[in-house]
PDB file of C-alpha atoms and ligand atoms in Angstrom:
ATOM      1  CA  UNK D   4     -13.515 -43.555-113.941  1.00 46.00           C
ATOM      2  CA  UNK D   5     -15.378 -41.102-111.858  1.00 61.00           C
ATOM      3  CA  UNK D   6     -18.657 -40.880-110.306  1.00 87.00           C
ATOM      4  CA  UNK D   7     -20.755 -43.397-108.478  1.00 94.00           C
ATOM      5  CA  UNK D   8     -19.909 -47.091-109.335  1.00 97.00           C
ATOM      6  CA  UNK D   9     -22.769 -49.594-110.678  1.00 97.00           C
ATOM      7  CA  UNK D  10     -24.196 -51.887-109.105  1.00 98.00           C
ATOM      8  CA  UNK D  11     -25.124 -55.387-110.866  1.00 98.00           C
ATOM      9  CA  UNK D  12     -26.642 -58.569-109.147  1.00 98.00           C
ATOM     10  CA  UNK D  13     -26.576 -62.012-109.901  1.00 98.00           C
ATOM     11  CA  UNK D  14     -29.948 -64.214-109.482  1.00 98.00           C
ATOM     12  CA  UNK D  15     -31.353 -67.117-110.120  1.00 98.00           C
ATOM     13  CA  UNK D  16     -32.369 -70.462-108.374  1.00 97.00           C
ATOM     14  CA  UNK D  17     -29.830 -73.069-107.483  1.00 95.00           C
ATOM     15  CA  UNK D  18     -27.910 -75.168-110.426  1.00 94.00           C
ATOM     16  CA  UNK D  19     -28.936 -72.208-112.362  1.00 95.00           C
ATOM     17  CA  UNK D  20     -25.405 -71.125-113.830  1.00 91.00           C
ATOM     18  CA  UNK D  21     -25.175 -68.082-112.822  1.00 94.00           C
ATOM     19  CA  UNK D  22     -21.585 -68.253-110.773  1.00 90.00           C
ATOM     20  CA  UNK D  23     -19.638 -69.269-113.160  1.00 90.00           C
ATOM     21  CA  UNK D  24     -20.209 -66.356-114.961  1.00 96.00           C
ATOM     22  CA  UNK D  25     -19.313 -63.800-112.260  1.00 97.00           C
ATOM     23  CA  UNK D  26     -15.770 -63.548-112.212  1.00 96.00           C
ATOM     24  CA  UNK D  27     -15.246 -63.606-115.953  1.00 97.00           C
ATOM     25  CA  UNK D  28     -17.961 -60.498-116.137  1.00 98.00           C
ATOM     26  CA  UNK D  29     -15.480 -58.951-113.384  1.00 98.00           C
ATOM     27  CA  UNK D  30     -12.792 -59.728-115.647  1.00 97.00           C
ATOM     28  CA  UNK D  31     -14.629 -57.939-118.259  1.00 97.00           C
ATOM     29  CA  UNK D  32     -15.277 -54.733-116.655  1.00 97.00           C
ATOM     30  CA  UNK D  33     -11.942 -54.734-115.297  1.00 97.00           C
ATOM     31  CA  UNK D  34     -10.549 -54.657-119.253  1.00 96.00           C
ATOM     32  CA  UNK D  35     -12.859 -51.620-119.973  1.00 94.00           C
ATOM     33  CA  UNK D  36     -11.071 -50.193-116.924  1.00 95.00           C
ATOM     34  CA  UNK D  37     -13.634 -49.918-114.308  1.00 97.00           C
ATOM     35  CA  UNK D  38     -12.745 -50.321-110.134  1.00 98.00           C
ATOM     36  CA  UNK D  39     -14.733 -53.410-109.656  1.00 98.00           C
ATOM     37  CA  UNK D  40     -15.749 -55.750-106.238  1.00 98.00           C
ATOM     38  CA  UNK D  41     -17.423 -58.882-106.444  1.00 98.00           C
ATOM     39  CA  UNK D  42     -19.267 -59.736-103.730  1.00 98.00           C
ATOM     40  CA  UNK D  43     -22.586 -62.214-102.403  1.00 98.00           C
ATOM     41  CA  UNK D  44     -25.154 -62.299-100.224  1.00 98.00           C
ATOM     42  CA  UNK D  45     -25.898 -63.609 -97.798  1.00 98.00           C
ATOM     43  CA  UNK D  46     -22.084 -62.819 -96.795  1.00 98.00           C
ATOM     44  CA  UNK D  47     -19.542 -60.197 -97.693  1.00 98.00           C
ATOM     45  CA  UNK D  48     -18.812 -58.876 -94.287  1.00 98.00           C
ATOM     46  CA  UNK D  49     -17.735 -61.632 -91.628  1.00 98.00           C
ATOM     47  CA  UNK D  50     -20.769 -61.386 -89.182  1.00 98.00           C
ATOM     48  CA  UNK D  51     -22.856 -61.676 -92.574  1.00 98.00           C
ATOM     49  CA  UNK D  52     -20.903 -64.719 -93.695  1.00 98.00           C
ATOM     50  CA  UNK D  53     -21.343 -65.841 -89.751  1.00 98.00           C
ATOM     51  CA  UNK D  54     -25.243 -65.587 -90.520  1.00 98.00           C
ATOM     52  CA  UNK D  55     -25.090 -67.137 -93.938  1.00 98.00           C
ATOM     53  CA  UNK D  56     -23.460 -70.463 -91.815  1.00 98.00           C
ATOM     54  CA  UNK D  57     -26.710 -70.238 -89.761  1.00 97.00           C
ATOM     55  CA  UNK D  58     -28.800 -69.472 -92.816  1.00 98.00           C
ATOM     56  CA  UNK D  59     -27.931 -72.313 -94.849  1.00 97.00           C
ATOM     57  CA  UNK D  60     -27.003 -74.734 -92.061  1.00 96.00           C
ATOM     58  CA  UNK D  61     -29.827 -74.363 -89.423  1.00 97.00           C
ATOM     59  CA  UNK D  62     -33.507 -75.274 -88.525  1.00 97.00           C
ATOM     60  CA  UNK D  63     -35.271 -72.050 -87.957  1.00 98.00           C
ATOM     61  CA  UNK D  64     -39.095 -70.133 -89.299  1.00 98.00           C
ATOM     62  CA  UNK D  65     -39.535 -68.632 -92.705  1.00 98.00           C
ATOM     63  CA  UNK D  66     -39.633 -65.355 -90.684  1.00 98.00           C
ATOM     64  CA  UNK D  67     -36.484 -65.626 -88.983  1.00 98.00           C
ATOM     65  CA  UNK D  68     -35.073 -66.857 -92.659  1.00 98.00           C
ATOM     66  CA  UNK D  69     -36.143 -63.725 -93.794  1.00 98.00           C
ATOM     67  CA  UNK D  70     -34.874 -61.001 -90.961  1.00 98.00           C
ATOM     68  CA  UNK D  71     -31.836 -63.087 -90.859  1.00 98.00           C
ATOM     69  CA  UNK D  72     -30.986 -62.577 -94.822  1.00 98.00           C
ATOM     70  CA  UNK D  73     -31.737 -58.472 -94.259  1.00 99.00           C
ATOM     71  CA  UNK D  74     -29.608 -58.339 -91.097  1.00 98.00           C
ATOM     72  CA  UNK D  75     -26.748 -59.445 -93.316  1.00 99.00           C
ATOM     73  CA  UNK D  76     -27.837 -57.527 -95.924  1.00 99.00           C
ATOM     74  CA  UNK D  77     -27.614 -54.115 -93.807  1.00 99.00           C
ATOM     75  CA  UNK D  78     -24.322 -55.116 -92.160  1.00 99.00           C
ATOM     76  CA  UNK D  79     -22.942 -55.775 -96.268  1.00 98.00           C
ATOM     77  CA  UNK D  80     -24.501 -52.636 -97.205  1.00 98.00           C
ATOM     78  CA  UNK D  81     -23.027 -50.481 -94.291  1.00 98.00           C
ATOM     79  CA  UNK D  82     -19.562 -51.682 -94.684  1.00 98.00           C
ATOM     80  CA  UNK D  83     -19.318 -52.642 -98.304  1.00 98.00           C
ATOM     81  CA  UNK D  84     -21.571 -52.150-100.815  1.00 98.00           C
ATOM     82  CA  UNK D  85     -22.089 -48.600-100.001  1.00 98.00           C
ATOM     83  CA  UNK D  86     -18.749 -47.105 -99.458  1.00 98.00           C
ATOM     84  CA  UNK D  87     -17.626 -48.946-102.475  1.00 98.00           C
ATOM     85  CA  UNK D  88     -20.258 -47.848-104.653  1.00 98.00           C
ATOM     86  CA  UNK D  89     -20.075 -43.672-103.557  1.00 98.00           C
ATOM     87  CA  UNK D  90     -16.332 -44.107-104.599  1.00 98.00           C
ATOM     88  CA  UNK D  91     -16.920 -45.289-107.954  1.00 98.00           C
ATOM     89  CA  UNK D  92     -16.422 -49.032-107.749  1.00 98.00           C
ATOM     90  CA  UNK D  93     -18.716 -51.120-109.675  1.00 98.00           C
ATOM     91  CA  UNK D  94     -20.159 -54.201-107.329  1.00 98.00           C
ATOM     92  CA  UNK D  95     -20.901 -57.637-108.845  1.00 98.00           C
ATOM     93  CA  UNK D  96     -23.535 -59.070-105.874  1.00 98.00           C
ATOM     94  CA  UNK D  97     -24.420 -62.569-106.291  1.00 98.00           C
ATOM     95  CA  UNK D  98     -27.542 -62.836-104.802  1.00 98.00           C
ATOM     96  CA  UNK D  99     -29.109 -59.841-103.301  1.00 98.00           C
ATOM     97  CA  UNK D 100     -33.401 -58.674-102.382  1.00 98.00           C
ATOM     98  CA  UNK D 101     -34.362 -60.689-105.041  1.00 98.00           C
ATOM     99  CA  UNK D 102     -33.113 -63.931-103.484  1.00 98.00           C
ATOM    100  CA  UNK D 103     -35.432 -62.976-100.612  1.00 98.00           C
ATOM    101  CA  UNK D 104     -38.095 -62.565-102.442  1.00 98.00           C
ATOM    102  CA  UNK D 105     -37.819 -65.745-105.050  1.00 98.00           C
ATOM    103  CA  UNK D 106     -37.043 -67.947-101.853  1.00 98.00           C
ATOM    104  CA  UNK D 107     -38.496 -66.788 -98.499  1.00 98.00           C
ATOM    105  CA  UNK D 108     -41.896 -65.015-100.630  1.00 98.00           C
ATOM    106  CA  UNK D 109     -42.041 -67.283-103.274  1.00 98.00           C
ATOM    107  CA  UNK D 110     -40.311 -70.798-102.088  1.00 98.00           C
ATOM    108  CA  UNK D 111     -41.409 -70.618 -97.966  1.00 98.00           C
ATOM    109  CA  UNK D 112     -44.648 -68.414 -98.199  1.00 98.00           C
ATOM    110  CA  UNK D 113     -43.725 -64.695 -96.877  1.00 98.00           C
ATOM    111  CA  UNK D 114     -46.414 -62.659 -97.552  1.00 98.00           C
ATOM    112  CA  UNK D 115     -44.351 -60.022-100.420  1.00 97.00           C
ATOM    113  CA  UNK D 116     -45.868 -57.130 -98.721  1.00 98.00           C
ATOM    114  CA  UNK D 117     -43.929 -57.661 -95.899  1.00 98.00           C
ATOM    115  CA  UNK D 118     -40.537 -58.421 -98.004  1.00 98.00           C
ATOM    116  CA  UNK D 119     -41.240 -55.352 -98.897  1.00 98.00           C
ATOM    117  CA  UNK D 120     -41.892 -53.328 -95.747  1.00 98.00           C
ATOM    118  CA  UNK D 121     -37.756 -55.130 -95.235  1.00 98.00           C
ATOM    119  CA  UNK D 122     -36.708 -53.765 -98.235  1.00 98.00           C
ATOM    120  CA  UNK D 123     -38.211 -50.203 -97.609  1.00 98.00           C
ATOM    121  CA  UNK D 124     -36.336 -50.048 -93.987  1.00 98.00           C
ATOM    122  CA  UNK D 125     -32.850 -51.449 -94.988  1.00 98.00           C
ATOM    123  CA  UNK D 126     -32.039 -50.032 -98.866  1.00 98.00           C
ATOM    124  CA  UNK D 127     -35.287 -47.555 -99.781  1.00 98.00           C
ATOM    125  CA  UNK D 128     -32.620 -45.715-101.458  1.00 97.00           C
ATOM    126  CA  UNK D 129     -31.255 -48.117-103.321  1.00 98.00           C
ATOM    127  CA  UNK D 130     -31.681 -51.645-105.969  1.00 98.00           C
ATOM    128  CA  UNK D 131     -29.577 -52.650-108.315  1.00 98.00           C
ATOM    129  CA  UNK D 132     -29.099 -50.753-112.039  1.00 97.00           C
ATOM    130  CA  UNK D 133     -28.717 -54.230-113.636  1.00 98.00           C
ATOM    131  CA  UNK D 134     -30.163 -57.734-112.546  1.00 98.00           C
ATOM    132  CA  UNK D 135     -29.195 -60.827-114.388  1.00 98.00           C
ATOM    133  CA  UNK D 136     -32.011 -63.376-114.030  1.00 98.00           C
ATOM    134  CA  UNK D 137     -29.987 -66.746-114.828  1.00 98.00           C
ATOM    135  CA  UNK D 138     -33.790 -68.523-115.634  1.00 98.00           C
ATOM    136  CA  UNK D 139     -33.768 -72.906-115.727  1.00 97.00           C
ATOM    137  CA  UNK D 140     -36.432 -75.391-115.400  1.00 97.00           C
ATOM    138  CA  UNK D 141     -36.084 -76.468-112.166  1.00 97.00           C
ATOM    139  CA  UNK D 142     -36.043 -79.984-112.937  1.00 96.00           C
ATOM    140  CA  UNK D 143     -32.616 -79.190-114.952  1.00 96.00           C
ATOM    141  CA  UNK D 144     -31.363 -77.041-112.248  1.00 96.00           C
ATOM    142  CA  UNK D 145     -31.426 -80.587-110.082  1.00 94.00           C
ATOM    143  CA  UNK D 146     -29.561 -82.688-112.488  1.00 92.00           C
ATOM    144  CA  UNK D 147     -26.827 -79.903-112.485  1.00 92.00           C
ATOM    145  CA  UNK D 148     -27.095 -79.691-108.678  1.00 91.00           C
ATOM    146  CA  UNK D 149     -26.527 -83.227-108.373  1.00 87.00           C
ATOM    147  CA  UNK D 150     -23.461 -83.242-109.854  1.00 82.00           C
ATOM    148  CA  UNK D 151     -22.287 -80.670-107.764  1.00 81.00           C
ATOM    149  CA  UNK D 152     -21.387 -81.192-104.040  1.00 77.00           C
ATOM    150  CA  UNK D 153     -23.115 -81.757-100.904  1.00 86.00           C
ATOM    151  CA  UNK D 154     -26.784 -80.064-100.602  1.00 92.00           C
ATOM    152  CA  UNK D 155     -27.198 -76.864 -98.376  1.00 95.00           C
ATOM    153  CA  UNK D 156     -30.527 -76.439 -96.412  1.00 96.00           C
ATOM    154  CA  UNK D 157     -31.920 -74.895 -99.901  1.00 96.00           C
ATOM    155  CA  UNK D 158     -30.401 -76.656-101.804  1.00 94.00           C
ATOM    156  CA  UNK D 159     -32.249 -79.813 -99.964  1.00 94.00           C
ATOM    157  CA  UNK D 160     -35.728 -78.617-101.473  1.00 95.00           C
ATOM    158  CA  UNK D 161     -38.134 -80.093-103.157  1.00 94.00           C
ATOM    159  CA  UNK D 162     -38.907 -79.414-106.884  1.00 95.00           C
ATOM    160  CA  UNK D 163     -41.882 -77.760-106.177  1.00 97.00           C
ATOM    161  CA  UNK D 164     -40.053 -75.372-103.671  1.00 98.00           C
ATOM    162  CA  UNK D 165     -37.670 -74.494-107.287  1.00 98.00           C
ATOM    163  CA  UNK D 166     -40.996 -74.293-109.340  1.00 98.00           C
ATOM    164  CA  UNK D 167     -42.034 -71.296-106.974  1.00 98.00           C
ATOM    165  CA  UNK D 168     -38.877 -69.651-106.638  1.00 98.00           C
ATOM    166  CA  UNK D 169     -38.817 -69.356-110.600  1.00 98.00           C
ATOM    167  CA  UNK D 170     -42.573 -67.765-110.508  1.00 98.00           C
ATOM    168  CA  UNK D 171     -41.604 -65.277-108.099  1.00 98.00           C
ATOM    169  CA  UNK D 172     -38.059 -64.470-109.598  1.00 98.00           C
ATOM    170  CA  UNK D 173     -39.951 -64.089-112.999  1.00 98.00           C
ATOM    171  CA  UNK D 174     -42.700 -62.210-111.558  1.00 98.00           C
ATOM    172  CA  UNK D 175     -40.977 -59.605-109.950  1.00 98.00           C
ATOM    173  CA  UNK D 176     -38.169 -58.947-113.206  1.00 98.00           C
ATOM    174  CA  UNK D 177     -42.067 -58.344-114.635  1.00 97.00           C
ATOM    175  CA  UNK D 178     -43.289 -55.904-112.011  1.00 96.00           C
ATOM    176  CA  UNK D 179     -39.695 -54.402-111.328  1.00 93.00           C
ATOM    177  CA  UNK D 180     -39.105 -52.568-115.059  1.00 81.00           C
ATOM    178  CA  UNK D 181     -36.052 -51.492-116.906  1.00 93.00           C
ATOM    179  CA  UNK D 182     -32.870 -53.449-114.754  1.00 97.00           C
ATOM    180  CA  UNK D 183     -33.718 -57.102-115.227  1.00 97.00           C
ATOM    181  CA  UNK D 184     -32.320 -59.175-118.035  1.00 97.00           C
ATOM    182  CA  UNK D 185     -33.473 -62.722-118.179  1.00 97.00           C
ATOM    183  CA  UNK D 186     -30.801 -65.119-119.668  1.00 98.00           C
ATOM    184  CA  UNK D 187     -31.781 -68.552-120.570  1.00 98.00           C
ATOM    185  CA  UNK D 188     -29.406 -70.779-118.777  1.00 97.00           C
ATOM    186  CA  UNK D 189     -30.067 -73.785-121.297  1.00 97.00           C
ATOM    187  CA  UNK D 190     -28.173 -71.387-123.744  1.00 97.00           C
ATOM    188  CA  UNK D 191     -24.424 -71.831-124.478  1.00 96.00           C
ATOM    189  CA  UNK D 192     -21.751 -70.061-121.899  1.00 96.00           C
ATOM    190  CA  UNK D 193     -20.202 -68.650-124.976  1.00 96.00           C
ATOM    191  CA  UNK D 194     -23.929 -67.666-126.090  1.00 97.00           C
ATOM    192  CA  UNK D 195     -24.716 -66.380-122.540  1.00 98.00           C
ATOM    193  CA  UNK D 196     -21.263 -64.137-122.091  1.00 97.00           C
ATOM    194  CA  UNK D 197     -22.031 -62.335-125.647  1.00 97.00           C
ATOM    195  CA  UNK D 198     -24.983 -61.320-123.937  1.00 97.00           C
ATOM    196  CA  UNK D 199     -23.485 -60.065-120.966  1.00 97.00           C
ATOM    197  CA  UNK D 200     -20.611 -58.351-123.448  1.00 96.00           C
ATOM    198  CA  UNK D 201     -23.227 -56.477-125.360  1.00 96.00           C
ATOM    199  CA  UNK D 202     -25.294 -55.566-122.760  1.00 96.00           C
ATOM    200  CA  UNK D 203     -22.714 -54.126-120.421  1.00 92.00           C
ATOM    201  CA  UNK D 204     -22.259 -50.904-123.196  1.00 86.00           C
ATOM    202  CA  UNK D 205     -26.426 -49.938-122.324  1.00 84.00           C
ATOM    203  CA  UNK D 206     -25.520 -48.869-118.635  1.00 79.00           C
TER     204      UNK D 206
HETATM  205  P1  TYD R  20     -25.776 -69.563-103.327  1.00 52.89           P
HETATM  206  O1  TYD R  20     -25.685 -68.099-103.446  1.00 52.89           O
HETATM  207  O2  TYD R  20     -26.451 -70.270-104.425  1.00 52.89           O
HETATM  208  O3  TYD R  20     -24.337 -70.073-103.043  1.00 52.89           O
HETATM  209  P2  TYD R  20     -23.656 -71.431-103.454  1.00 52.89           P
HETATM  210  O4  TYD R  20     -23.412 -71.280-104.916  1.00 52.89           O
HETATM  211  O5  TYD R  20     -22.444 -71.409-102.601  1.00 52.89           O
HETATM  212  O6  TYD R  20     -24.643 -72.521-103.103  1.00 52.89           O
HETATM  213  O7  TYD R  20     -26.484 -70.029-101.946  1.00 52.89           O
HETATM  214  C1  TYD R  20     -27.129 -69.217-101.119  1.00 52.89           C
HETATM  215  C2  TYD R  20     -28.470 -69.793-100.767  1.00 52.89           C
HETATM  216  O8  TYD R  20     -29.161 -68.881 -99.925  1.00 52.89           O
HETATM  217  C3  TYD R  20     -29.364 -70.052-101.963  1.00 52.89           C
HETATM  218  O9  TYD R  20     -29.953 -71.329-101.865  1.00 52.89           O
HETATM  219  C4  TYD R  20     -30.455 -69.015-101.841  1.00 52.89           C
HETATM  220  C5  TYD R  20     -30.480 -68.667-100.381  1.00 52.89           C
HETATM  221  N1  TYD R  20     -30.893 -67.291-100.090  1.00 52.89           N
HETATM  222  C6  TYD R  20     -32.127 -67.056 -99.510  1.00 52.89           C
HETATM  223  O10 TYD R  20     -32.884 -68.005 -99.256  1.00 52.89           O
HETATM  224  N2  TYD R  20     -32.505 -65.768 -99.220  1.00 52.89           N
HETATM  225  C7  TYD R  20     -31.699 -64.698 -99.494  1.00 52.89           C
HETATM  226  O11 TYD R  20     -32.071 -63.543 -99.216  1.00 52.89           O
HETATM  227  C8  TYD R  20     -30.421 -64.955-100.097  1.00 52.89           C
HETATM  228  C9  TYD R  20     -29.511 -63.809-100.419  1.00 52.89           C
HETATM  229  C10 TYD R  20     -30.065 -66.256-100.385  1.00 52.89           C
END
């Protein structure tokens, strides 16, 4: 494969489904013979894993929430994302702007304007050529979460916090064109990887 990799992200709000679809869509891409690194955010370099401990650990302001998830993000980009896409590796991100948006914008209140003034300064250049919104009811998304393990500082929310995180996750797949797919995550995995299978031939 030549040229410059793809780049596909991951989203959705917690209990949502959406990792345990990432490595078998690696798999996947790997059989059609692409170079492919999976990845997430906030993390994939260790001072942005570092902040991720603080991010989903710590007390702190929606604003430092927010600076905190793009000072990872640069670091990721820098060392990772970037090199591997401009030698023709595909990256799989789980999680990526979006995230910031749905939860600090839409979940703690950040005006988006100012998400977006982030965005503009650390990737102007770049966003993802395929988004997979993994979309749930939140109030499904917290019976699967509490079968899962211990709660996270997000994790902790309230429903409502989910309700808005969904509303600004849908809103901006509506305002942000041709690379977002919405999957409905009450669908079957089987349904949900034919899906991914015929959709990876359109980019
Ligand atoms: P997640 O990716 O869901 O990992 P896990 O499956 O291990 O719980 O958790 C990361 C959390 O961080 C998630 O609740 C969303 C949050 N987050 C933000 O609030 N802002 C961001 O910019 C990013 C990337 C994540």
């Amino acid at each position: 494969m030549t040229g410059r990799g793809r780049f596909v992200t991951f989203e959705g709000i917690d209990g949502a489904g959406k990792s345990s679809h990432i490595e078998w869509f690696a798999d996947l891409l790997r059989k059609q013979g692409h170079r492919v690194s999976v990845t997430r955010e906030p993390g994939g370099t260790e001072l942005a894993e570092a902040i991720r401990e603080w991010l989903l650990s710590r007390p702190m302001s929606m604003r430092t929430e927010a600076l905190l998830a793009f000072a990872a993000r640069q670091d990721h980009l820098e060392r990772v994302i970037r090199p591997a896409l401009d030698s023709g590796v595909w990256v799989i991100c789980d999680r990526f702007t979006d995230s910031t948006i749905a939860y600090q914008g839409g979940g703690r209140g950040i005006a988006l304007a100012d998400i977006e003034t982030l965005e503009r300064w650390v990737h102007p250049d770049l966003q993802p050529d395929r988004t997979y919104l993994f979309d749930l009811d939140p109030s499904i998304a917290a019976e699967r979460r509490r079968s899962a393990r211990a709660a996270d500082r997000f994790e902790a929310e309230q429903q409502a916090f989910f309700v808005r995180v969904r509303e600004a996750y849908l809103a901006r797949a509506a305002s942000s064109g041709a690379r977002f797919r919405t999957i409905d995550s009450e669908k079957s995995i089987e349904d949900i990887r034919k899906i991914l299978e015929v959709d990876v031939l359109n980019y």
